[in-house]
Coordinates of C-alpha atoms in Angstrom, one line a residue:
Chain A
X1362 CA 0.0 -0.1 0.0
X1363 CA 1.7 3.2 -1.1
X1364 CA 0.8 6.8 -0.3
X1365 CA 0.7 9.3 -3.2
X1366 CA 1.2 13.0 -3.2
X1367 CA -2.6 13.4 -3.7
X1368 CA -3.1 11.3 -0.5
X1369 CA -0.8 13.5 1.4
X1370 CA -2.7 16.6 0.3
X1371 CA -6.0 15.1 1.3
X1372 CA -4.6 14.0 4.7
X1373 CA -3.2 17.3 5.4
X1374 CA -6.6 18.8 4.8
X1375 CA -8.2 16.3 7.2
X1376 CA -5.4 17.1 9.8
X1377 CA -5.7 20.8 9.5
X1378 CA -2.1 21.1 8.4
X1379 CA -0.6 22.8 5.4
X1380 CA 2.7 22.1 3.6
X1381 CA 4.6 23.7 0.8
X1382 CA 5.4 21.5 -2.2
X1383 CA 8.8 20.4 -1.0
X1384 CA 7.6 19.6 2.4
X1385 CA 4.7 17.5 1.0
X1386 CA 7.0 15.6 -1.5
X1387 CA 9.4 14.8 1.3
X1388 CA 6.6 13.7 3.6
X1389 CA 5.2 11.4 0.8
X1390 CA 8.5 9.5 0.7
X1391 CA 8.8 9.4 4.5
X1392 CA 5.4 8.1 5.0
X1393 CA 5.8 5.4 2.5
X1394 CA 9.0 4.2 4.1
X1395 CA 7.4 4.1 7.5
X1396 CA 4.3 2.4 6.2
X1397 CA 6.4 -0.3 4.5
X1398 CA 7.1 -1.5 8.1
X1399 CA 3.4 -1.2 9.1
X1400 CA 2.5 -3.4 6.1
X1401 CA 4.0 -6.3 8.1
X1402 CA 1.0 -6.1 10.4
X1403 CA -1.2 -7.3 7.7
X1404 CA 0.7 -10.6 7.4
X1405 CA 0.5 -11.4 11.1
X1406 CA -1.9 -14.2 12.0
X1407 CA -4.7 -12.4 13.8
X1408 CA -6.6 -15.6 14.7
X1409 CA -9.8 -14.3 13.4
X1410 CA -10.5 -11.8 16.1
X1411 CA -11.9 -8.4 15.1
X1412 CA -10.1 -5.3 16.4
X1413 CA -12.8 -4.2 18.9
X1414 CA -13.1 -7.7 20.4
X1415 CA -9.4 -8.2 20.6
X1416 CA -8.3 -4.9 22.0
X1417 CA -11.0 -2.9 23.7
X1418 CA -10.6 0.7 24.2
X1419 CA -7.1 0.4 25.8
X1420 CA -5.8 -2.6 23.9
X1421 CA -6.9 -4.7 26.9
X1422 CA -4.1 -3.4 29.0
X1423 CA -6.1 -2.5 32.1
X1424 CA -7.1 -5.7 34.0
X1425 CA -10.4 -5.8 35.9
X1426 CA -10.1 -3.9 39.3
X1427 CA -12.8 -5.8 41.1
X1428 CA -16.6 -5.9 41.2
X1429 CA -18.5 -2.7 40.4
X1430 CA -18.9 -0.6 43.4
X1431 CA -16.0 -2.1 45.2
X1432 CA -13.3 0.3 46.1
X1433 CA -9.8 -0.7 47.5
X1434 CA -8.2 1.3 50.1
X1435 CA -5.8 3.8 48.8
X1436 CA -3.1 6.0 50.3
X1437 CA -4.6 9.0 48.4
X1438 CA -8.2 9.7 49.1
X1439 CA -8.5 12.5 46.6
X1440 CA -12.3 12.2 46.4
X1441 CA -12.7 15.0 48.7
X1442 CA -9.3 16.6 48.7
X1443 CA -8.3 19.8 47.0
X1444 CA -11.5 20.1 44.9
X1445 CA -12.3 23.7 45.5
X1446 CA -15.5 24.2 43.6
X1447 CA -18.9 23.8 45.2
X1448 CA -19.6 20.8 42.8
X1449 CA -16.3 19.1 43.7
X1450 CA -14.6 20.1 40.5
X1451 CA -11.3 21.8 40.3
X1452 CA -11.5 25.7 40.3
X1453 CA -9.3 27.0 37.6
X1454 CA -6.7 29.4 39.1
X1455 CA -7.0 31.7 36.2
X1456 CA -10.0 32.4 33.9
X1457 CA -10.1 31.7 30.1
X1458 CA -9.7 35.4 29.4
X1459 CA -6.2 35.1 30.9
X1460 CA -4.9 32.2 28.7
X1461 CA -7.0 32.4 25.5
X1462 CA -6.0 34.3 22.4
X1463 CA -9.3 36.2 22.4
X1464 CA -12.2 35.8 24.7
X1465 CA -15.1 38.2 24.9
X1466 CA -18.5 38.0 26.7
X1467 CA -18.1 34.4 27.5
X1468 CA -17.0 33.2 24.0
X1469 CA -13.8 32.3 22.3
X1470 CA -13.6 34.6 19.3
X1471 CA -12.2 33.3 16.0
X1472 CA -12.2 34.4 12.4
X1473 CA -15.4 33.6 10.4
X1474 CA -15.6 30.6 7.9
X1475 CA -14.3 31.3 4.4
X1476 CA -16.5 33.5 2.4
X1477 CA -18.6 34.7 5.5
X1478 CA -18.3 38.3 6.6
X1479 CA -17.7 38.9 10.3
X1480 CA -20.6 40.7 12.0
X1481 CA -19.7 44.3 12.9
Chain B
X509 CA 13.4 22.7 54.3
X510 CA 12.9 26.4 53.7
X511 CA 12.4 28.7 50.8
X512 CA 16.0 29.6 50.6
X513 CA 16.9 26.0 50.0
X514 CA 14.8 26.0 46.8
X515 CA 16.3 29.4 45.8
X516 CA 19.8 28.1 46.5
X517 CA 19.2 25.0 44.3
X518 CA 17.8 27.0 41.5
X519 CA 20.7 29.5 41.6
X520 CA 23.2 26.5 41.4
X521 CA 21.3 25.0 38.5
X522 CA 21.1 28.2 36.7
X523 CA 24.8 28.9 37.2
X524 CA 25.6 25.5 35.8
X525 CA 23.2 25.7 32.9
X526 CA 24.3 29.1 31.9
X527 CA 28.0 28.1 31.9
X528 CA 30.0 26.3 29.2
X529 CA 28.9 22.9 30.5
X530 CA 25.2 23.7 30.4
X531 CA 23.0 20.8 29.2
X532 CA 19.8 22.7 28.4
X533 CA 18.0 20.3 30.6
X534 CA 15.5 22.9 31.8
X535 CA 12.9 25.0 30.0
X536 CA 11.9 27.0 33.1
X537 CA 13.1 27.3 36.7
X538 CA 11.3 28.2 39.8
X539 CA 11.8 31.5 41.4
X540 CA 13.3 33.3 38.4
X541 CA 12.2 36.6 37.0
X542 CA 10.1 36.3 33.9
X543 CA 12.3 36.1 30.7
X544 CA 10.3 35.6 27.5
X545 CA 13.0 35.0 24.8
X546 CA 14.3 31.8 26.4
X547 CA 11.0 30.7 27.7
X548 CA 12.2 30.8 31.3
X549 CA 9.4 32.3 33.4
X550 CA 9.1 33.2 37.0
X551 CA 7.4 31.4 39.8
X552 CA 6.8 32.3 43.4
X553 CA 9.1 30.3 45.6
X554 CA 7.8 28.8 48.8
X555 CA 6.5 25.3 48.2
X556 CA 6.9 21.9 49.7
X557 CA 9.3 21.3 52.5
X558 CA 8.3 20.3 56.0
X559 CA 7.2 16.7 56.7
X560 CA 6.1 14.0 54.2
X561 CA 7.7 11.3 52.1
X562 CA 9.7 13.9 50.1
X563 CA 10.3 16.3 52.9
X564 CA 12.3 19.0 51.0
X565 CA 13.6 16.8 48.3
X566 CA 14.4 18.6 45.0
X567 CA 12.2 17.3 42.1
X568 CA 12.3 18.2 38.4
X569 CA 9.1 17.9 36.4
X570 CA 8.9 17.1 32.7
X571 CA 7.4 20.0 30.8
X572 CA 4.3 18.1 29.6
X573 CA 2.9 17.9 33.1
X574 CA 0.9 21.0 33.8
X575 CA 1.8 23.4 36.6
X576 CA 0.1 26.7 37.6
X577 CA 3.2 28.4 38.7
X578 CA 5.5 27.6 35.7
X579 CA 4.7 27.4 32.0
X580 CA 3.9 24.2 30.3
X581 CA 5.2 24.2 26.7
X582 CA 5.6 20.5 25.9
X583 CA 8.7 21.9 24.1
X584 CA 6.4 23.1 21.4
X585 CA 6.0 26.6 19.8
X586 CA 2.3 26.0 19.8
X587 CA 2.2 26.2 23.6
X588 CA 4.9 28.8 24.0
X589 CA 4.5 30.6 27.3
X590 CA 1.2 28.7 28.1
X591 CA 0.2 28.9 31.8
X592 CA -2.0 26.1 32.9
X593 CA -5.0 26.9 35.1
X594 CA -4.6 23.8 37.1
X595 CA -1.9 21.5 38.5
X596 CA -1.5 17.9 37.3
X597 CA -2.5 15.5 40.0
X598 CA 1.2 14.1 40.3
X599 CA 2.4 17.7 40.7
X600 CA 0.0 18.1 43.6
X601 CA 1.1 15.0 45.2
X602 CA 4.8 15.9 45.1
X603 CA 4.1 19.2 46.7
X604 CA 1.7 17.6 49.4
X605 CA 4.6 15.2 50.2
X606 CA 7.0 18.0 50.7
X607 CA 8.8 18.0 47.4
X608 CA 10.4 21.2 46.1
X609 CA 9.9 21.5 42.4
X610 CA 12.9 23.2 40.9
X611 CA 11.7 23.6 37.2
X612 CA 10.4 22.1 34.1
X613 CA 12.6 19.9 32.1
X614 CA 13.2 19.7 28.3
X615 CA 11.7 16.9 26.1
X616 CA 10.9 15.9 22.6
X617 CA 8.0 17.9 21.4
X618 CA 4.8 16.5 22.9
X619 CA 6.8 13.4 23.9
X620 CA 7.4 12.4 20.3
X621 CA 11.0 11.3 20.0
X622 CA 13.9 9.3 21.4
X623 CA 16.6 12.0 21.7
X624 CA 15.2 15.5 22.8
X625 CA 16.3 16.7 19.4
X626 CA 12.7 17.4 18.5
X627 CA 12.4 20.1 21.2
X628 CA 11.5 23.5 19.8
X629 CA 14.0 25.0 22.4
X630 CA 17.0 22.9 21.4
X631 CA 18.3 19.6 22.4
X632 CA 19.4 18.6 25.8
X633 CA 22.9 17.3 25.9
X634 CA 24.2 14.1 27.4
X635 CA 25.8 14.8 30.8
X636 CA 28.9 12.5 30.1
X637 CA 29.4 13.3 26.4
X638 CA 28.0 16.6 25.2
X639 CA 28.3 15.4 21.5
X640 CA 25.6 12.8 22.3
X641 CA 21.9 12.7 23.1
X642 CA 20.5 12.1 26.6
X643 CA 17.7 9.9 25.1
X644 CA 14.0 10.9 24.9
X645 CA 11.5 12.0 25.2
X646 CA 12.2 12.7 28.9
X647 CA 15.8 13.7 28.2
X648 CA 15.9 16.8 30.2
X649 CA 14.6 14.9 33.4
X650 CA 17.2 12.1 32.9
X651 CA 19.9 14.6 32.3
X652 CA 18.9 16.6 35.4
X653 CA 19.2 13.6 37.7
X654 CA 22.5 12.4 36.0
X655 CA 24.1 15.8 36.3
X656 CA 23.3 15.9 40.0
X657 CA 20.9 18.9 39.7
X658 CA 18.2 16.8 41.5
X659 CA 17.9 13.4 43.0
X660 CA 14.6 12.6 41.3
X661 CA 12.4 13.8 38.5
X662 CA 9.0 13.1 36.9
X663 CA 8.8 12.1 33.3
X664 CA 6.3 10.3 30.9
X665 CA 6.7 7.0 29.1
X666 CA 4.7 6.3 26.0
X667 CA 7.0 4.0 24.1
X668 CA 10.2 4.0 26.4
X669 CA 10.5 7.8 27.1
X670 CA 11.5 7.2 30.8
X671 CA 13.3 4.0 30.5
X672 CA 15.5 4.8 27.3
X673 CA 16.8 8.1 28.7
X674 CA 17.5 6.5 32.0
X675 CA 19.6 3.9 30.4
X676 CA 21.5 6.5 28.2
X677 CA 22.1 8.8 31.2
X678 CA 23.0 6.0 33.8
X679 CA 20.1 6.6 36.1
X680 CA 17.1 4.7 37.3
X681 CA 13.8 5.1 35.4
X682 CA 10.5 3.4 36.2
X683 CA 7.3 3.2 34.2
X684 CA 4.4 1.9 36.2
X685 CA 1.6 -0.4 35.2
X686 CA -1.0 1.4 33.0
X687 CA -3.5 2.9 35.4
X688 CA -1.2 3.0 38.5
X689 CA -0.5 6.8 38.2
X690 CA -3.0 9.5 37.3
X691 CA -2.7 11.1 33.9
X692 CA -4.8 14.1 34.9
X693 CA -2.6 17.0 33.9
X694 CA -0.2 14.8 31.7
X695 CA -0.6 16.4 28.2
X696 CA -2.0 13.6 26.2
X697 CA 0.1 12.1 23.3
X698 CA -1.3 8.5 23.0
X699 CA -3.9 8.0 25.8
X700 CA -3.7 4.1 25.9
X701 CA 0.0 4.1 26.2
X702 CA 1.0 7.2 28.1
X703 CA 2.1 6.9 31.8
X704 CA 3.8 9.3 34.2
X705 CA 7.2 7.7 35.3
X706 CA 9.9 8.5 37.7
X707 CA 13.5 9.0 37.6
X708 CA 16.1 8.6 40.5
X709 CA 19.7 8.7 41.2
X710 CA 19.1 5.4 43.0
X711 CA 16.4 2.8 42.8
X712 CA 15.1 4.0 46.2
X713 CA 14.8 7.5 45.0
X714 CA 12.8 6.5 42.0
X715 CA 10.6 4.1 43.9
X716 CA 9.9 6.6 46.6
X717 CA 8.8 9.2 44.0
X718 CA 6.6 6.5 42.4
X719 CA 4.9 5.8 45.6
X720 CA 4.2 9.4 46.2
X721 CA 2.5 9.8 42.9
X722 CA 0.7 6.5 42.6
X723 CA -2.8 5.9 43.5
X724 CA -6.5 6.3 42.3
X725 CA -7.6 9.6 41.0
X726 CA -11.2 10.0 40.1
X727 CA -10.1 12.8 37.6
X728 CA -8.6 10.2 35.5
X729 CA -11.1 7.7 33.9
X730 CA -8.2 5.2 33.4
X731 CA -6.9 5.4 36.9
X732 CA -7.4 2.1 38.7
X733 CA -8.3 1.9 42.4
X734 CA -5.8 -0.4 43.8
X735 CA -3.7 -0.2 47.0
X736 CA -0.3 1.3 46.5
X737 CA 2.4 -1.0 47.9
X738 CA 5.4 0.4 49.7
X739 CA 7.8 0.7 46.8
X740 CA 10.5 2.3 49.1
X741 CA 10.5 -0.9 51.2
X742 CA 10.8 -3.1 48.1
X743 CA 13.9 -1.1 47.2
X744 CA 15.4 -1.1 50.7
X745 CA 14.6 -4.6 52.0
X746 CA 13.2 -6.6 49.0
X747 CA 14.7 -9.9 48.1
X748 CA 15.1 -11.8 44.9
X749 CA 15.6 -15.2 46.6
X750 CA 13.8 -17.8 44.5
X751 CA 12.6 -15.2 41.9
X752 CA 12.3 -16.8 38.5
X753 CA 13.8 -14.4 36.0
X754 CA 13.1 -14.9 32.3
X755 CA 15.5 -13.8 29.6
X756 CA 13.6 -13.5 26.3
X757 CA 15.7 -14.5 23.3
X758 CA 14.1 -11.9 20.9
X759 CA 15.7 -9.1 22.9
X760 CA 19.2 -10.4 22.4
X761 CA 19.4 -10.2 18.5
X762 CA 22.7 -10.6 16.7
X763 CA 22.6 -6.8 16.0
X764 CA 22.7 -6.0 19.7
X765 CA 25.6 -3.8 20.7
X766 CA 28.1 -6.3 22.2
X767 CA 29.0 -4.1 25.2
X768 CA 25.3 -3.7 26.0
X769 CA 24.7 -7.4 25.8
X770 CA 27.5 -8.2 28.1
X771 CA 26.7 -5.7 30.7
X772 CA 23.0 -6.8 30.8
X773 CA 24.1 -10.5 31.1
X774 CA 26.2 -9.4 34.0
X775 CA 23.1 -8.1 35.6
X776 CA 21.4 -11.4 35.2
X777 CA 24.4 -13.1 36.8
X778 CA 24.1 -10.6 39.7
X779 CA 20.5 -11.7 40.2
X780 CA 21.6 -15.3 40.2
X781 CA 24.1 -14.6 42.8
X782 CA 21.4 -13.1 45.0
X783 CA 19.3 -16.3 44.7
X784 CA 17.2 -15.8 41.6
X785 CA 16.6 -18.6 39.1
X786 CA 17.2 -17.8 35.4
X787 CA 15.1 -19.3 32.6
X788 CA 15.2 -18.6 28.8
X789 CA 11.8 -17.6 27.4
X790 CA 10.4 -16.6 24.0
X791 CA 8.1 -13.6 23.1
X792 CA 7.3 -14.4 19.4
X793 CA 5.3 -11.2 18.6
X794 CA 8.2 -9.0 19.7
X795 CA 9.2 -8.3 16.1
X796 CA 5.9 -6.8 15.3
X797 CA 6.1 -4.4 18.2
X798 CA 7.6 -1.4 16.3
X799 CA 5.1 -1.4 13.4
X800 CA 2.3 -1.9 15.9
X801 CA 3.3 1.0 18.1
X802 CA 4.1 3.4 15.2
X803 CA 0.5 2.9 13.9
X804 CA -1.3 3.1 17.2
X805 CA 0.6 5.9 18.8
X806 CA 0.4 8.3 15.9
X807 CA -3.2 7.4 15.4
X808 CA -4.0 8.4 19.0
X809 CA -1.8 11.4 18.7
X810 CA -3.6 12.7 15.6
X811 CA -6.7 12.9 17.8
X812 CA -5.1 14.2 20.9
X813 CA -3.3 17.0 19.1
X814 CA -6.4 18.2 17.2
X815 CA -7.0 20.5 20.1
X816 CA -4.1 22.8 19.2
X817 CA -5.9 25.0 16.9
X818 CA -5.5 28.4 18.3
X819 CA -8.9 28.8 19.5
X820 CA -9.0 28.4 23.3
X821 CA -5.3 28.6 24.4
X822 CA -1.7 28.5 23.1
X823 CA -0.2 30.2 20.0
X824 CA -2.6 31.6 17.4
X825 CA -1.7 32.6 13.9
X826 CA -4.0 35.0 12.3
X827 CA -6.1 34.0 9.2
X828 CA -8.8 35.4 7.1
X829 CA -10.9 32.5 7.9
X830 CA -11.2 30.1 10.8
X831 CA -9.8 27.2 8.8
X832 CA -6.9 29.3 7.6
X833 CA -6.2 30.1 11.2
X834 CA -6.2 26.4 12.2
X835 CA -3.9 25.5 9.4
X836 CA -1.5 28.3 9.9
X837 CA -1.4 27.9 13.7
X838 CA -0.7 24.3 13.5
X839 CA 1.8 24.5 10.5
X840 CA 3.7 27.2 12.3
X841 CA 3.4 25.8 15.8
X842 CA 4.2 22.0 15.4
X843 CA 7.7 20.7 14.5
X844 CA 8.5 18.3 11.8
X845 CA 8.2 15.1 13.8
X846 CA 4.9 16.1 15.3
X847 CA 3.5 16.9 12.1
X848 CA 4.8 13.6 10.6
X849 CA 3.2 11.5 13.3
X850 CA -0.2 13.4 13.0
X851 CA -0.2 12.7 9.2
X852 CA 0.6 9.0 9.8
X853 CA -2.1 8.8 12.4
X854 CA -4.7 10.7 10.3
X855 CA -3.9 8.3 7.4
X856 CA -4.2 5.1 9.6
X857 CA -7.6 6.2 10.9
X858 CA -9.0 7.5 7.7
X859 CA -11.9 5.9 5.8
X860 CA -10.7 2.8 3.8
X861 CA -7.5 2.4 5.8
X862 CA -8.8 2.2 9.4
X863 CA -9.0 -1.6 9.6
X864 CA -5.9 -2.2 7.4
X865 CA -3.7 -0.3 9.8
X866 CA -5.3 0.5 13.1
X867 CA -7.4 -2.6 13.2
X868 CA -4.5 -4.8 12.4
X869 CA -2.2 -3.0 14.9
X870 CA -4.8 -3.5 17.7
X871 CA -4.9 -7.3 16.9
X872 CA -1.2 -7.5 16.9
X873 CA -1.3 -5.5 20.3
X874 CA -3.4 -8.2 21.8
X875 CA -0.8 -10.8 20.7
X876 CA 2.0 -8.9 22.3
X877 CA 0.1 -8.6 25.5
X878 CA -0.8 -12.4 25.4
X879 CA 2.9 -13.2 24.9
X880 CA 3.7 -11.6 28.3
X881 CA 0.6 -13.0 30.0
X882 CA 1.6 -16.6 28.9
X883 CA 5.1 -16.2 30.2
X884 CA 4.1 -14.8 33.4
X885 CA 1.5 -17.5 33.9
X886 CA 4.0 -20.1 33.2
X887 CA 5.9 -19.2 36.5
X888 CA 8.2 -16.3 35.4
X889 CA 8.2 -13.6 37.9
X890 CA 10.0 -11.0 35.9
X891 CA 12.0 -10.4 32.7
X892 CA 15.4 -9.0 32.1
X893 CA 16.4 -7.5 28.7
X894 CA 18.6 -4.6 27.4
X895 CA 16.8 -1.3 27.7
X896 CA 18.4 0.0 24.4
X897 CA 20.1 -1.8 21.4
X898 CA 23.1 0.5 21.9
X899 CA 24.5 3.2 24.1
X900 CA 23.6 7.0 23.6
X901 CA 24.1 7.9 19.9
X902 CA 25.5 11.2 18.7
X903 CA 23.4 14.4 18.0
X904 CA 22.1 14.4 14.5
X905 CA 23.0 10.7 13.9
X906 CA 19.5 9.7 13.4
X907 CA 17.5 12.7 12.5
X908 CA 17.6 12.2 8.8
X909 CA 16.0 8.9 8.9
X910 CA 12.9 8.7 11.1
X911 CA 12.6 4.9 10.8
X912 CA 16.1 4.5 12.3
X913 CA 15.1 6.7 15.2
X914 CA 12.0 4.5 15.6
X915 CA 13.9 1.3 15.7
X916 CA 15.9 2.4 18.7
X917 CA 12.7 1.9 20.7
X918 CA 12.4 -1.8 19.9
X919 CA 12.9 -3.1 23.5
X920 CA 10.8 -0.6 25.2
X921 CA 7.5 -0.2 23.2
X922 CA 6.3 -3.7 24.3
X923 CA 5.6 -2.7 27.9
X924 CA 3.5 0.2 26.8
X925 CA 1.5 -1.8 24.3
X926 CA 0.8 -4.5 27.0
X927 CA 0.5 -2.1 30.0
X928 CA 3.0 -3.9 32.1
X929 CA 5.4 -2.0 34.4
X930 CA 9.1 -1.6 33.3
X931 CA 12.2 -0.1 34.6
X932 CA 15.8 0.6 33.6
X933 CA 18.7 0.3 36.1
X934 CA 22.3 1.3 35.4
X935 CA 24.5 -1.8 34.8
X936 CA 27.8 -0.1 34.1
X937 CA 29.4 1.5 31.1
X938 CA 30.8 0.8 27.6
X939 CA 33.5 3.1 26.3
X940 CA 32.5 5.5 29.2
X941 CA 28.8 5.6 28.2
X942 CA 26.1 4.2 30.6
X943 CA 24.3 1.1 29.9
X944 CA 20.9 0.1 31.2
X945 CA 19.2 -3.2 31.9
X946 CA 15.4 -3.3 31.6
X947 CA 13.2 -5.2 34.0
X948 CA 9.7 -6.0 33.1
X949 CA 7.2 -7.3 35.6
X950 CA 3.6 -8.6 35.5
X951 CA 0.8 -6.1 35.9
X952 CA 0.7 -4.4 39.3
X953 CA 4.1 -6.1 40.4
X954 CA 6.2 -3.0 40.3
X955 CA 7.6 -4.1 43.8
X956 CA 9.2 -7.3 42.2
X957 CA 11.1 -5.3 39.6
X958 CA 12.2 -2.6 42.1
X959 CA 13.5 -5.2 44.5
X960 CA 15.4 -6.8 41.6
X961 CA 16.7 -3.4 40.5
X962 CA 18.0 -2.8 44.0
X963 CA 19.7 -6.1 44.0
X964 CA 21.5 -5.3 40.7
X965 CA 22.3 -1.8 42.1
X966 CA 23.9 -3.5 45.2
X967 CA 25.9 -5.8 43.2
X968 CA 27.0 -3.7 40.2
X969 CA 27.5 -0.3 41.9
X970 CA 24.4 1.7 40.7
X971 CA 24.3 5.2 38.9
X972 CA 27.2 6.2 36.6
X973 CA 26.9 9.6 38.3

């Protein structure tokens, strides 16, 4: 399975990235070299299991931690600790206006979609 | 410990880092005045100290763990100067235990890399040989411990990013069982693989820090509620008498650096001398681990990094439309390797290719996990392997060929894919460069590998520092 330059352009659009021609051509070659190794996965004997059944959301890496509702003891009882908000959630130490590029009247402000004039 | 102790420590580190032998291990230091060009920002001193398991111990924190008092950049331009509005759970736990956080350490951008050369703020240098890499992605944390700036540090390990730099730098590095340590506040790279890990100048240091940060956190949906054993006790008074140690043949290929192989075999002998029983084993799916990892990790990364779009936080590049803003922000903010992995991941998850790449990778992941489960069920208590196929390589040696860089993770990615704990312990040097042996234990049995690591440390002399 090889990746073409057209594929790279399409994937870049999906990934919200942009490349100049030289970058895109180089990336096409690199992706093909990397995917040559990934092609070995096709030849592996999967034993007929489908991906979802075989792996689960974390590849089956998290063993069961007991019956539902059971809680083991823990050195860290964080359930009531350091959750400063009235609803038990973390309070942010600074508001969105402090760390966002543009925040006005409770909204994150961005340019309009292409071809749409911003409201004055 | 007092405020002045942290200030003194920071002053010492700054003097060393600003001098000719500086390693570029830190991206920001506590208690310094704000300084925009180098990305070093200020923070109010006065934290930690007093009583607690870390009582005044100096700790460095990898710069992909969020902190409210220091920037979190993930070594990326897209988060340049970003100040998190909350602290990571592990950061809170370090402070609650009395640890003094001296600063945020350098890394490969968003954890993607094995050398720290992918940092947007320059690579970290190897503490022993400044022409070489310290490893990655947690290279700054490993170098900070190896250089003696701090006795312990936090890192993160998605495919070996704690164990590999620990091996390269001659310090101890531990990756816990998936779910042992909260990921709340760890900037996500690959959510089914990421774990916070610990570095220490000694096994006991790394084990103590692990104990402090471990434990259930309701803020992390993948955090598992299990008691946290006393890992410090495992390091100090654990025994390997009667331990069955497996040596998997697939981790000793003909291409393994001869010096690395001989040092690791010496570590196996050290365990035998302490009463362990050694057995050869086989993990047949090992040779598929790299292609498996380098499909799954980029796929998850492409989703996790979609949030860096200039809308709510971080760098924003202006555009005449919102899509142009997204594209210019991301193209200008991300480095080459991050963009490469986002592209790979997006392709692997795209319509028509999902099952061929991601589906197959998940099926192979199950085989890798089952290999370990079978060996452990067969009576093996722990495995010993090399951590890396060679000692630290030179700066620039692998940057032109991404596949060569990926192949350097061949021995470490399996533990992340299976979710088992792993650690690297120093086992000597080859031509003056540190070598690490990797210990892999069954799920939730960090204590076993910590006790074994301590035994190796006693027999072989420990850190190269």
